[in-house]
């Protein structure tokens, strides 16, 4: 059968951009985006994206160019997920909560040609641009206007915008023939990892990878046609785990929201009859303080950090249907999920939450994960105990890091992507992430998962947030040090009581030797607790002198 | 970004075979296959497929080899959809209802090495083998035993079986490392089109194409996790539109059935709480004669021939949720579906049925269809009237026809696969198939869709089946000739009454000039009416002499 080769009818590049035209055909009159008092239909969104892509194209933007955007979850942010790659360019979403220095580093590194700026990020961008080396070409700036307070309005005159976002839409051609990728391996997305310690890395994804993760997530989460999707996960965070494209595939309603708290989420769920949403465990934690129950069941997909079982339990008690998965910026979305088994339904709620807190099995279209000894690359036993590094293989894994062949080679080896996450495989084949490699605490030669200790701390009724890091120790090398924030109005426990609580629930070597109470724990813009800050604090405390046990 | 290329972690070949191991991990204890009194779990099915693949491998079967099976929808047929490609070989399913001569032609053409034979097809295979040229190597035969009457048992001695199916399973190694395709473009499936007139064509599909059509169908039909799927569509018919692999992806229950009628379907739906099934319109027609309503709602997906609106209407009245799509053997499943719009729900039932009888829009992951003038390749207007040839582009289109570069080149051109189907595009972008090219009737220079006339005939309460073909005519060139079978116990209409019925409902040039009543219309094994037989009959009637209108 050697004569049978790919040909034009069957080998056009896979790309998620195709979903948009279909959405406009099938769901043309139905709402695509809701934001405050404004709304759009799929037909409008399709034409607006074509117009915008045509404007970019007429301004010289095309294949190989990077177009950046710094904005929260507003409609423009959604549209740019289609419009930028439809011009042939590569979309780069920048976290609005970064500091100016980091933004300037990203603009420099990505050689971004074009920067869409949310009105509330004007000050940040101005400062970032001032930090660029003199003589370095500036990106062309476009302002995303909005009916919100502009914190920098007084001094905004010194940033030059080529146009407003709506100006670019208005001048565009809705009949534009959008630029198809030449190959499905052509780059489409550039995302910088939040980089808790090292300098940011530019993760590049191709059209094929984004297509695959998008369809995989739809199947794996079993997303129905025309869901109502609330944007509680930032699109600048790994492109909202692929759901900008996924919502076009199923003709969903995208409920956009610039800023939210527990009350806003509750109100939007009620007002728009939201059916689906995503969020890091920190979002679950935020809503579990609700006193009001949900007006109707809502599917929530969580990932991004191992969620404590207690948080899952409380979320489900409110009426959420929780799905839990695992992914990283480098895989463009989720690649494992805790596929639920009917036989688990008869277990007690706390046991169900414990099972669901595991990261689970590979998603339907993903190829493989394994947990290996990072030194020998040998797979660990499925015993739920032996720690190893999580490695991944599948179609949605990044092409590599931009301008960093060494960094790419370091994590792309032996046929796998090495995640830097530490986990175990349970006897039933389900993965459980125990820690980031660098967060593992080595106490008396024993590898100790900080996440495991945190998970038990979250079970204490007074604990709001918990983070456990290594504190240097003269005898043990390191000992666990717990940072806690407590719930308001609770009968507050003492350090001694917390240590006692742990002693009853975990092996002695895992028990924190130090407990520090804080009003709030330091977090990244995506809500992850910044352990490197806490680790630094623990170091500054100086070595502990724990008596030999 | 030129330095970023595909690498081992992200570029392993797409293949639907990966779904099976995952099903065994997630749904290991859950039923995979039910058949009569026997049942299997996903864990068992996984191990049985590995064993079978290992047996094939140890018998010298591997990449590039064709392995055939001639069987109805029994569990072995399902398992072979995984086991054969897991040995590296190409699966070729043969229609059990073919005649011996055709079977021998297929065995010769495919150079099949191995043939799995259902017990009830022993006689057919013996005869087919006897028709092979002497000296031509015979495929190795394996008998699929079953607890059913063997029509050929008396003279079965003269076929030599290497083993029984269960024998091969038993001797296999469940730890077998199955053979991964080297490339996702490697051939995986060989299906012969039923060939109503010309000699059969061998359609070859690769792993990538089958993967894509499988995930596309799951998303497009929105198949939930663990559905109960009744096998009313033969797996030998375009691999049951990809659902053997799809059911593994979602951990469904495959309810197998060797032979069925309306009563059997009703009983199985009730007994197993079936949620999903597929079937050509002939299956819908079969069940619409039920007097009993459905015990619970069942999703039914139909395609394969344009279904008359009246049949869709009756099916929905029984409680079925009907989805309607379009595909061909050459695209491995469905590539358009009549995506339903909420606003249509308020329309009268007959109008809803008329809208649903259209073949619809491209499926979620398919690239494109168009309707073009076959001579100029220019797209027709979206006017719902202008006939043209349906052309397709997308990842699930076949690699080509086996050993037939001319046939492949004839239909793979201008970047499209040319279907030979004639259709229109409605103003809302929805496709409607009007006919096979060769079934179009040209009367007085006017192109006339036989399907359109049939659709109106099906609206007559007495009509069971209708087929309209061209009858030579001295004046008009051709005129429509209708063949009808009527429902039992009805007040039977005359030829004149039927013509009068048509006159009131269609333009004069479309009205059949001849009406022939038959007890039953000739059909292919997949239930399609054999129009070439009727066309021959119409020809034999001699030219009609219709007065000028």
Tab-separated table of N, CA, C and O in Angstrom, chain A residues 1 3-4 6-7 9-12 14 18-19 21-22 25-26 29 66 90 180 184-185 204 208 215 219-220 222-225 249 339 341 343 361-365 367 393-395 397-400 403 412 415-417 428, chain B residues 1 3-4 6-7 9-12 14 18-19 21-22 25-26 29 66 90 180 184-185 204 208 215 219-220 222-225 249 339 341 343 361-365 367 393-395 397-400 402-403 412 415-417 428:
chain	number	residue	atom	x	y	z
A	1	UNK	N	0.833	-1.209	0.000
A	1	UNK	CA	0.000	0.000	0.000
A	1	UNK	C	0.865	1.256	0.000
A	1	UNK	O	0.416	2.329	0.363
A	3	UNK	N	1.835	3.035	-2.219
A	3	UNK	CA	1.484	4.110	-3.151
A	3	UNK	C	0.515	5.112	-2.534
A	3	UNK	O	0.319	6.196	-3.067
A	4	UNK	N	-0.101	4.724	-1.398
A	4	UNK	CA	-1.121	5.599	-0.820
A	4	UNK	C	-0.504	6.595	0.161
A	4	UNK	O	-0.056	6.207	1.233
A	6	UNK	N	-0.508	10.782	1.895
A	6	UNK	CA	-1.383	11.934	2.167
A	6	UNK	C	-1.518	12.806	0.928
A	6	UNK	O	-0.562	12.928	0.152
A	7	UNK	N	-2.678	13.384	0.746
A	7	UNK	CA	-2.877	14.292	-0.387
A	7	UNK	C	-3.741	15.461	0.061
A	7	UNK	O	-4.248	15.477	1.179
A	9	UNK	N	-6.817	16.575	-0.267
A	9	UNK	CA	-8.145	16.489	0.367
A	9	UNK	C	-8.107	16.033	1.822
A	9	UNK	O	-8.977	16.399	2.604
A	10	UNK	N	-7.106	15.208	2.213
A	10	UNK	CA	-7.133	14.661	3.577
A	10	UNK	C	-6.048	15.221	4.491
A	10	UNK	O	-5.960	14.809	5.649
A	11	UNK	N	-5.236	16.120	4.025
A	11	UNK	CA	-4.095	16.500	4.864
A	11	UNK	C	-4.015	17.988	5.141
A	11	UNK	O	-2.935	18.519	5.382
A	12	UNK	N	-5.134	18.664	5.115
A	12	UNK	CA	-5.071	20.082	5.486
A	12	UNK	C	-4.760	20.168	6.982
A	12	UNK	O	-5.172	19.316	7.767
A	14	UNK	N	-4.492	20.552	10.859
A	14	UNK	CA	-5.424	20.625	11.979
A	14	UNK	C	-5.266	21.986	12.653
A	14	UNK	O	-4.152	22.411	12.940
A	18	UNK	N	-10.894	26.708	12.765
A	18	UNK	CA	-12.037	26.319	11.927
A	18	UNK	C	-13.355	26.319	12.698
A	18	UNK	O	-14.425	26.375	12.097
A	19	UNK	N	-13.266	26.216	14.030
A	19	UNK	CA	-14.508	26.124	14.803
A	19	UNK	C	-15.345	27.406	14.702
A	19	UNK	O	-16.565	27.361	14.846
A	21	UNK	N	-15.966	29.702	12.185
A	21	UNK	CA	-16.889	29.867	11.046
A	21	UNK	C	-18.079	28.942	11.205
A	21	UNK	O	-19.226	29.291	10.933
A	22	UNK	N	-17.819	27.736	11.706
A	22	UNK	CA	-18.907	26.785	11.904
A	22	UNK	C	-19.884	27.303	12.979
A	22	UNK	O	-21.101	27.200	12.830
A	25	UNK	N	-22.215	29.716	11.557
A	25	UNK	CA	-23.214	29.088	10.681
A	25	UNK	C	-24.312	28.430	11.514
A	25	UNK	O	-25.504	28.560	11.236
A	26	UNK	N	-23.899	27.704	12.544
A	26	UNK	CA	-24.854	26.894	13.305
A	26	UNK	C	-25.508	27.703	14.422
A	26	UNK	O	-26.698	27.548	14.686
A	29	UNK	N	-27.265	33.210	15.532
A	29	UNK	CA	-28.142	34.126	16.279
A	29	UNK	C	-27.953	33.994	17.782
A	29	UNK	O	-28.538	34.755	18.550
A	66	UNK	N	4.915	37.940	16.465
A	66	UNK	CA	4.247	37.763	17.752
A	66	UNK	C	3.370	38.982	18.028
A	66	UNK	O	3.808	40.116	17.866
A	90	UNK	N	1.316	34.875	15.862
A	90	UNK	CA	1.356	34.044	17.066
A	90	UNK	C	0.821	34.864	18.231
A	90	UNK	O	1.290	35.978	18.477
A	180	UNK	N	-4.411	30.612	6.558
A	180	UNK	CA	-4.290	29.240	7.043
A	180	UNK	C	-2.836	28.925	7.363
A	180	UNK	O	-1.940	29.385	6.646
A	184	UNK	N	0.454	22.152	10.105
A	184	UNK	CA	-0.203	22.133	11.420
A	184	UNK	C	0.824	22.277	12.550
A	184	UNK	O	0.455	22.498	13.695
A	185	UNK	N	2.104	22.163	12.212
A	185	UNK	CA	3.170	22.343	13.204
A	185	UNK	C	3.611	23.794	13.295
A	185	UNK	O	4.520	24.123	14.063
A	204	UNK	N	6.024	27.511	23.326
A	204	UNK	CA	5.435	27.669	21.997
A	204	UNK	C	4.585	26.443	21.651
A	204	UNK	O	5.056	25.308	21.742
A	208	UNK	N	-1.663	22.215	15.591
A	208	UNK	CA	-2.058	20.832	15.840
A	208	UNK	C	-2.226	20.562	17.334
A	208	UNK	O	-3.206	19.957	17.767
A	215	UNK	N	-10.098	19.507	21.496
A	215	UNK	CA	-11.093	18.437	21.330
A	215	UNK	C	-11.000	17.441	22.487
A	215	UNK	O	-12.013	16.916	22.952
A	219	UNK	N	-14.163	16.279	24.986
A	219	UNK	CA	-14.589	14.886	25.182
A	219	UNK	C	-14.408	14.493	26.640
A	219	UNK	O	-15.291	13.910	27.259
A	220	UNK	N	-13.266	14.830	27.190
A	220	UNK	CA	-12.957	14.327	28.518
A	220	UNK	C	-13.869	14.925	29.583
A	220	UNK	O	-14.293	14.237	30.513
A	222	UNK	N	-16.740	16.037	28.749
A	222	UNK	CA	-18.073	15.775	28.194
A	222	UNK	C	-18.915	17.051	28.141
A	222	UNK	O	-20.045	17.114	28.639
A	223	UNK	N	-18.353	18.079	27.510
A	223	UNK	CA	-19.025	19.376	27.409
A	223	UNK	C	-20.172	19.271	26.402
A	223	UNK	O	-19.965	18.826	25.274
A	224	UNK	N	-21.388	19.646	26.791
A	224	UNK	CA	-22.520	19.547	25.857
A	224	UNK	C	-22.528	20.708	24.858
A	224	UNK	O	-21.698	21.606	24.939
A	225	UNK	N	-23.472	20.667	23.927
A	225	UNK	CA	-23.653	21.792	23.012
A	225	UNK	C	-24.228	22.986	23.789
A	225	UNK	O	-25.053	22.805	24.679
A	249	UNK	N	-16.342	25.570	19.410
A	249	UNK	CA	-16.662	24.248	18.863
A	249	UNK	C	-18.062	23.794	19.270
A	249	UNK	O	-18.738	23.102	18.509
A	339	UNK	N	-10.909	10.505	36.187
A	339	UNK	CA	-12.111	9.861	35.621
A	339	UNK	C	-12.850	9.135	36.743
A	339	UNK	O	-12.267	8.311	37.456
A	341	UNK	N	-15.449	6.744	38.771
A	341	UNK	CA	-16.026	5.396	38.631
A	341	UNK	C	-17.325	5.320	39.414
A	341	UNK	O	-17.385	5.749	40.575
A	343	UNK	N	-18.689	2.999	40.915
A	343	UNK	CA	-18.657	2.255	42.182
A	343	UNK	C	-18.194	3.119	43.350
A	343	UNK	O	-18.378	2.752	44.506
A	361	UNK	N	-6.151	9.704	35.480
A	361	UNK	CA	-5.619	8.971	34.328
A	361	UNK	C	-5.459	9.935	33.159
A	361	UNK	O	-6.013	11.028	33.164
A	362	UNK	N	-4.730	9.505	32.155
A	362	UNK	CA	-4.574	10.357	30.973
A	362	UNK	C	-5.940	10.677	30.384
A	362	UNK	O	-6.856	9.854	30.414
A	363	UNK	N	-6.059	11.866	29.807
A	363	UNK	CA	-7.308	12.222	29.151
A	363	UNK	C	-7.478	11.364	27.892
A	363	UNK	O	-6.528	10.710	27.431
A	364	UNK	N	-8.672	11.400	27.332
A	364	UNK	CA	-9.061	10.461	26.278
A	364	UNK	C	-8.098	10.451	25.089
A	364	UNK	O	-7.775	9.395	24.560
A	365	UNK	N	-7.650	11.624	24.658
A	365	UNK	CA	-6.824	11.686	23.441
A	365	UNK	C	-5.341	11.838	23.729
A	365	UNK	O	-4.548	11.963	22.800
A	367	UNK	N	-1.584	10.639	24.948
A	367	UNK	CA	-0.927	9.355	24.720
A	367	UNK	C	-0.552	8.631	26.010
A	367	UNK	O	-0.922	7.478	26.212
A	393	UNK	N	3.725	12.262	27.375
A	393	UNK	CA	3.888	12.150	25.920
A	393	UNK	C	2.522	12.301	25.265
A	393	UNK	O	1.571	11.630	25.670
A	394	UNK	N	2.415	13.192	24.287
A	394	UNK	CA	1.128	13.365	23.616
A	394	UNK	C	1.135	14.566	22.696
A	394	UNK	O	2.041	15.415	22.757
A	395	UNK	N	0.124	14.629	21.867
A	395	UNK	CA	0.074	15.593	20.775
A	395	UNK	C	-0.019	17.045	21.196
A	395	UNK	O	0.206	17.940	20.376
A	397	UNK	N	1.743	18.474	23.653
A	397	UNK	CA	2.958	18.967	24.304
A	397	UNK	C	3.614	20.018	23.409
A	397	UNK	O	3.648	19.886	22.196
A	398	UNK	N	4.097	21.075	24.043
A	398	UNK	CA	4.701	22.218	23.325
A	398	UNK	C	5.753	21.778	22.314
A	398	UNK	O	6.347	20.706	22.417
A	399	UNK	N	5.987	22.670	21.337
A	399	UNK	CA	7.120	22.466	20.435
A	399	UNK	C	8.423	22.625	21.213
A	399	UNK	O	9.384	21.899	20.973
A	400	UNK	N	8.430	23.589	22.130
A	400	UNK	CA	9.630	23.823	22.921
A	400	UNK	C	9.614	25.234	23.485
A	400	UNK	O	8.621	25.958	23.340
A	403	UNK	N	13.762	30.322	21.843
A	403	UNK	CA	15.169	30.760	21.964
A	403	UNK	C	15.881	30.101	23.135
A	403	UNK	O	16.710	30.743	23.790
A	412	UNK	N	12.776	17.869	27.331
A	412	UNK	CA	12.260	16.995	26.279
A	412	UNK	C	13.322	15.922	26.019
A	412	UNK	O	14.264	16.150	25.253
A	415	UNK	N	11.990	10.612	24.904
A	415	UNK	CA	10.636	10.479	24.334
A	415	UNK	C	9.544	11.094	25.175
A	415	UNK	O	8.362	10.911	24.889
A	416	UNK	N	9.917	11.800	26.247
A	416	UNK	CA	8.919	12.391	27.139
A	416	UNK	C	9.207	13.860	27.385
A	416	UNK	O	10.333	14.326	27.205
A	417	UNK	N	8.169	14.562	27.869
A	417	UNK	CA	8.352	15.865	28.467
A	417	UNK	C	8.446	15.671	29.974
A	417	UNK	O	7.548	15.093	30.588
A	428	UNK	N	-4.394	1.422	41.292
A	428	UNK	CA	-5.400	1.410	40.227
A	428	UNK	C	-4.978	2.232	39.007
A	428	UNK	O	-5.786	2.467	38.111
B	1	UNK	N	11.110	31.362	14.825
B	1	UNK	CA	10.749	30.153	15.586
B	1	UNK	C	11.048	28.901	14.777
B	1	UNK	O	10.510	27.833	15.039
B	3	UNK	N	13.464	27.110	14.709
B	3	UNK	CA	14.197	26.032	15.378
B	3	UNK	C	13.254	25.044	16.059
B	3	UNK	O	13.680	23.958	16.454
B	4	UNK	N	11.980	25.419	16.219
B	4	UNK	CA	11.060	24.559	16.965
B	4	UNK	C	10.371	23.566	16.033
B	4	UNK	O	9.523	23.936	15.227
B	6	UNK	N	8.721	19.385	15.422
B	6	UNK	CA	8.134	18.249	16.140
B	6	UNK	C	9.229	17.366	16.731
B	6	UNK	O	10.308	17.242	16.154
B	7	UNK	N	8.967	16.796	17.884
B	7	UNK	CA	9.940	15.887	18.490
B	7	UNK	C	9.195	14.731	19.142
B	7	UNK	O	7.961	14.738	19.193
B	9	UNK	N	8.344	13.646	22.116
B	9	UNK	CA	7.278	13.757	23.119
B	9	UNK	C	5.933	14.218	22.546
B	9	UNK	O	4.884	13.861	23.082
B	10	UNK	N	5.950	15.038	21.462
B	10	UNK	CA	4.681	15.593	20.986
B	10	UNK	C	4.222	15.037	19.648
B	10	UNK	O	3.172	15.438	19.146
B	11	UNK	N	4.947	14.113	19.064
B	11	UNK	CA	4.583	13.726	17.702
B	11	UNK	C	4.351	12.238	17.535
B	11	UNK	O	4.524	11.695	16.453
B	12	UNK	N	3.935	11.573	18.594
B	12	UNK	CA	3.613	10.160	18.393
B	12	UNK	C	2.337	10.072	17.562
B	12	UNK	O	1.462	10.928	17.645
B	14	UNK	N	-1.159	9.698	15.871
B	14	UNK	CA	-2.538	9.641	16.332
B	14	UNK	C	-3.126	8.287	15.938
B	14	UNK	O	-2.974	7.850	14.803
B	18	UNK	N	-5.345	3.625	21.163
B	18	UNK	CA	-4.985	4.015	22.527
B	18	UNK	C	-6.193	4.043	23.466
B	18	UNK	O	-6.028	3.969	24.682
B	19	UNK	N	-7.393	4.144	22.893
B	19	UNK	CA	-8.576	4.244	23.750
B	19	UNK	C	-8.800	2.968	24.573
B	19	UNK	O	-9.394	3.014	25.640
B	21	UNK	N	-6.707	0.662	26.103
B	21	UNK	CA	-5.991	0.502	27.381
B	21	UNK	C	-6.578	1.445	28.422
B	21	UNK	O	-6.744	1.094	29.585
B	22	UNK	N	-6.921	2.650	28.001
B	22	UNK	CA	-7.508	3.610	28.920
B	22	UNK	C	-8.870	3.115	29.428
B	22	UNK	O	-9.185	3.240	30.618
B	25	UNK	N	-8.442	0.712	32.143
B	25	UNK	CA	-7.994	1.333	33.392
B	25	UNK	C	-9.166	2.018	34.102
B	25	UNK	O	-9.346	1.881	35.311
B	26	UNK	N	-9.966	2.743	33.328
B	26	UNK	CA	-11.026	3.559	33.927
B	26	UNK	C	-12.307	2.760	34.131
B	26	UNK	O	-12.997	2.922	35.130
B	29	UNK	N	-14.029	-2.716	35.365
B	29	UNK	CA	-15.057	-3.618	35.904
B	29	UNK	C	-16.388	-3.472	35.177
B	29	UNK	O	-17.324	-4.237	35.431
B	66	UNK	N	-3.058	-7.707	5.166
B	66	UNK	CA	-4.503	-7.527	5.309
B	66	UNK	C	-5.094	-8.735	6.030
B	66	UNK	O	-4.793	-9.882	5.689
B	90	UNK	N	-3.794	-4.626	8.717
B	90	UNK	CA	-4.894	-3.786	8.221
B	90	UNK	C	-6.181	-4.602	8.290
B	90	UNK	O	-6.252	-5.718	7.777
B	180	UNK	N	2.775	-0.374	17.438
B	180	UNK	CA	2.382	1.006	17.143
B	180	UNK	C	2.624	1.306	15.672
B	180	UNK	O	3.624	0.832	15.106
B	184	UNK	N	1.337	8.056	11.570
B	184	UNK	CA	-0.118	8.088	11.682
B	184	UNK	C	-0.790	7.947	10.322
B	184	UNK	O	-1.998	7.750	10.243
B	185	UNK	N	-0.007	8.044	9.251
B	185	UNK	CA	-0.532	7.851	7.892
B	185	UNK	C	-0.468	6.387	7.460
B	185	UNK	O	-0.834	6.057	6.336
B	204	UNK	N	-8.917	2.727	1.532
B	204	UNK	CA	-7.902	2.574	2.574
B	204	UNK	C	-7.885	3.805	3.484
B	204	UNK	O	-7.778	4.938	3.011
B	208	UNK	N	-4.527	8.029	11.520
B	208	UNK	CA	-4.894	9.427	11.785
B	208	UNK	C	-6.340	9.704	11.380
B	208	UNK	O	-7.100	10.322	12.129
B	215	UNK	N	-13.105	10.874	17.150
B	215	UNK	CA	-13.307	11.947	18.130
B	215	UNK	C	-14.337	12.948	17.610
B	215	UNK	O	-15.144	13.478	18.379
B	219	UNK	N	-17.830	14.153	19.614
B	219	UNK	CA	-18.163	15.542	19.933
B	219	UNK	C	-19.451	15.941	19.227
B	219	UNK	O	-20.351	16.528	19.816
B	220	UNK	N	-19.532	15.590	17.955
B	220	UNK	CA	-20.651	16.093	17.173
B	220	UNK	C	-21.988	15.522	17.637
B	220	UNK	O	-22.997	16.210	17.684
B	222	UNK	N	-22.306	14.439	20.615
B	222	UNK	CA	-22.257	14.701	22.055
B	222	UNK	C	-22.522	13.426	22.862
B	222	UNK	O	-23.401	13.393	23.734
B	223	UNK	N	-21.742	12.411	22.580
B	223	UNK	CA	-21.910	11.120	23.252
B	223	UNK	C	-21.394	11.227	24.689
B	223	UNK	O	-20.269	11.663	24.911
B	224	UNK	N	-22.210	10.861	25.668
B	224	UNK	CA	-21.769	10.967	27.064
B	224	UNK	C	-20.851	9.812	27.455
B	224	UNK	O	-20.616	8.888	26.663
B	225	UNK	N	-20.328	9.840	28.669
B	225	UNK	CA	-19.555	8.710	29.185
B	225	UNK	C	-20.497	7.537	29.439
B	225	UNK	O	-21.624	7.715	29.889
B	249	UNK	N	-13.537	4.850	23.748
B	249	UNK	CA	-13.128	6.173	24.239
B	249	UNK	C	-14.016	6.638	25.388
B	249	UNK	O	-13.553	7.332	26.284
B	339	UNK	N	-26.973	19.962	12.407
B	339	UNK	CA	-26.890	20.612	13.733
B	339	UNK	C	-28.195	21.355	14.003
B	339	UNK	O	-28.641	22.151	13.186
B	341	UNK	N	-31.008	23.771	15.655
B	341	UNK	CA	-31.085	25.117	16.227
B	341	UNK	C	-32.293	25.204	17.155
B	341	UNK	O	-33.391	24.780	16.785
B	343	UNK	N	-34.179	27.544	17.848
B	343	UNK	CA	-35.338	28.299	17.349
B	343	UNK	C	-36.263	27.426	16.492
B	343	UNK	O	-37.403	27.804	16.252
B	361	UNK	N	-24.552	20.701	8.253
B	361	UNK	CA	-23.280	21.430	8.180
B	361	UNK	C	-22.132	20.470	8.463
B	361	UNK	O	-22.341	19.370	8.974
B	362	UNK	N	-20.924	20.902	8.173
B	362	UNK	CA	-19.779	20.038	8.454
B	362	UNK	C	-19.739	19.713	9.951
B	362	UNK	O	-20.104	20.541	10.780
B	363	UNK	N	-19.267	18.542	10.274
B	363	UNK	CA	-19.122	18.177	11.677
B	363	UNK	C	-18.008	19.024	12.295
B	363	UNK	O	-17.225	19.668	11.586
B	364	UNK	N	-17.932	19.004	13.613
B	364	UNK	CA	-17.089	19.938	14.360
B	364	UNK	C	-15.625	19.930	13.906
B	364	UNK	O	-14.989	20.968	13.807
B	365	UNK	N	-15.073	18.745	13.659
B	365	UNK	CA	-13.645	18.658	13.343
B	365	UNK	C	-13.356	18.503	11.849
B	365	UNK	O	-12.202	18.334	11.464
B	367	UNK	N	-13.091	19.674	7.901
B	367	UNK	CA	-12.629	20.956	7.367
B	367	UNK	C	-13.677	21.686	6.542
B	367	UNK	O	-13.995	22.833	6.797
B	393	UNK	N	-13.389	18.030	2.094
B	393	UNK	CA	-11.976	18.122	2.475
B	393	UNK	C	-11.878	17.983	3.991
B	393	UNK	O	-12.585	18.669	4.723
B	394	UNK	N	-11.014	17.089	4.452
B	394	UNK	CA	-10.877	16.922	5.897
B	394	UNK	C	-10.024	15.712	6.235
B	394	UNK	O	-9.742	14.854	5.386
B	395	UNK	N	-9.620	15.662	7.487
B	395	UNK	CA	-8.636	14.683	7.930
B	395	UNK	C	-9.078	13.237	7.878
B	395	UNK	O	-8.241	12.337	7.977
B	397	UNK	N	-10.721	11.815	5.333
B	397	UNK	CA	-10.881	11.313	3.961
B	397	UNK	C	-9.824	10.246	3.687
B	397	UNK	O	-8.677	10.362	4.108
B	398	UNK	N	-10.235	9.217	3.010
B	398	UNK	CA	-9.361	8.063	2.732
B	398	UNK	C	-8.024	8.477	2.135
B	398	UNK	O	-7.891	9.534	1.532
B	399	UNK	N	-7.039	7.566	2.267
B	399	UNK	CA	-5.781	7.746	1.548
B	399	UNK	C	-6.010	7.576	0.057
B	399	UNK	O	-5.423	8.278	-0.756
B	400	UNK	N	-6.874	6.619	-0.284
B	400	UNK	CA	-7.172	6.376	-1.692
B	400	UNK	C	-7.718	4.973	-1.874
B	400	UNK	O	-7.968	4.255	-0.895
B	402	UNK	N	-7.285	1.167	-3.103
B	402	UNK	CA	-6.191	0.205	-3.209
B	402	UNK	C	-5.964	-0.212	-4.665
B	402	UNK	O	-6.915	-0.590	-5.358
B	403	UNK	N	-4.716	-0.163	-5.095
B	403	UNK	CA	-4.314	-0.608	-6.441
B	403	UNK	C	-5.136	0.044	-7.543
B	403	UNK	O	-5.431	-0.599	-8.560
B	412	UNK	N	-10.049	12.356	-6.268
B	412	UNK	CA	-9.244	13.237	-5.406
B	412	UNK	C	-8.608	14.285	-6.307
B	412	UNK	O	-7.548	14.034	-6.906
B	415	UNK	N	-8.013	19.598	-4.674
B	415	UNK	CA	-7.982	19.734	-3.214
B	415	UNK	C	-9.173	19.138	-2.507
B	415	UNK	O	-9.340	19.304	-1.302
B	416	UNK	N	-10.035	18.447	-3.252
B	416	UNK	CA	-11.239	17.872	-2.660
B	416	UNK	C	-11.374	16.389	-3.008
B	416	UNK	O	-10.791	15.907	-3.976
B	417	UNK	N	-12.210	15.711	-2.205
B	417	UNK	CA	-12.713	14.402	-2.595
B	417	UNK	C	-14.081	14.602	-3.241
B	417	UNK	O	-14.979	15.189	-2.631
B	428	UNK	N	-29.215	29.026	4.422
B	428	UNK	CA	-28.605	29.032	5.762
B	428	UNK	C	-27.322	28.208	5.823
B	428	UNK	O	-26.790	27.964	6.905
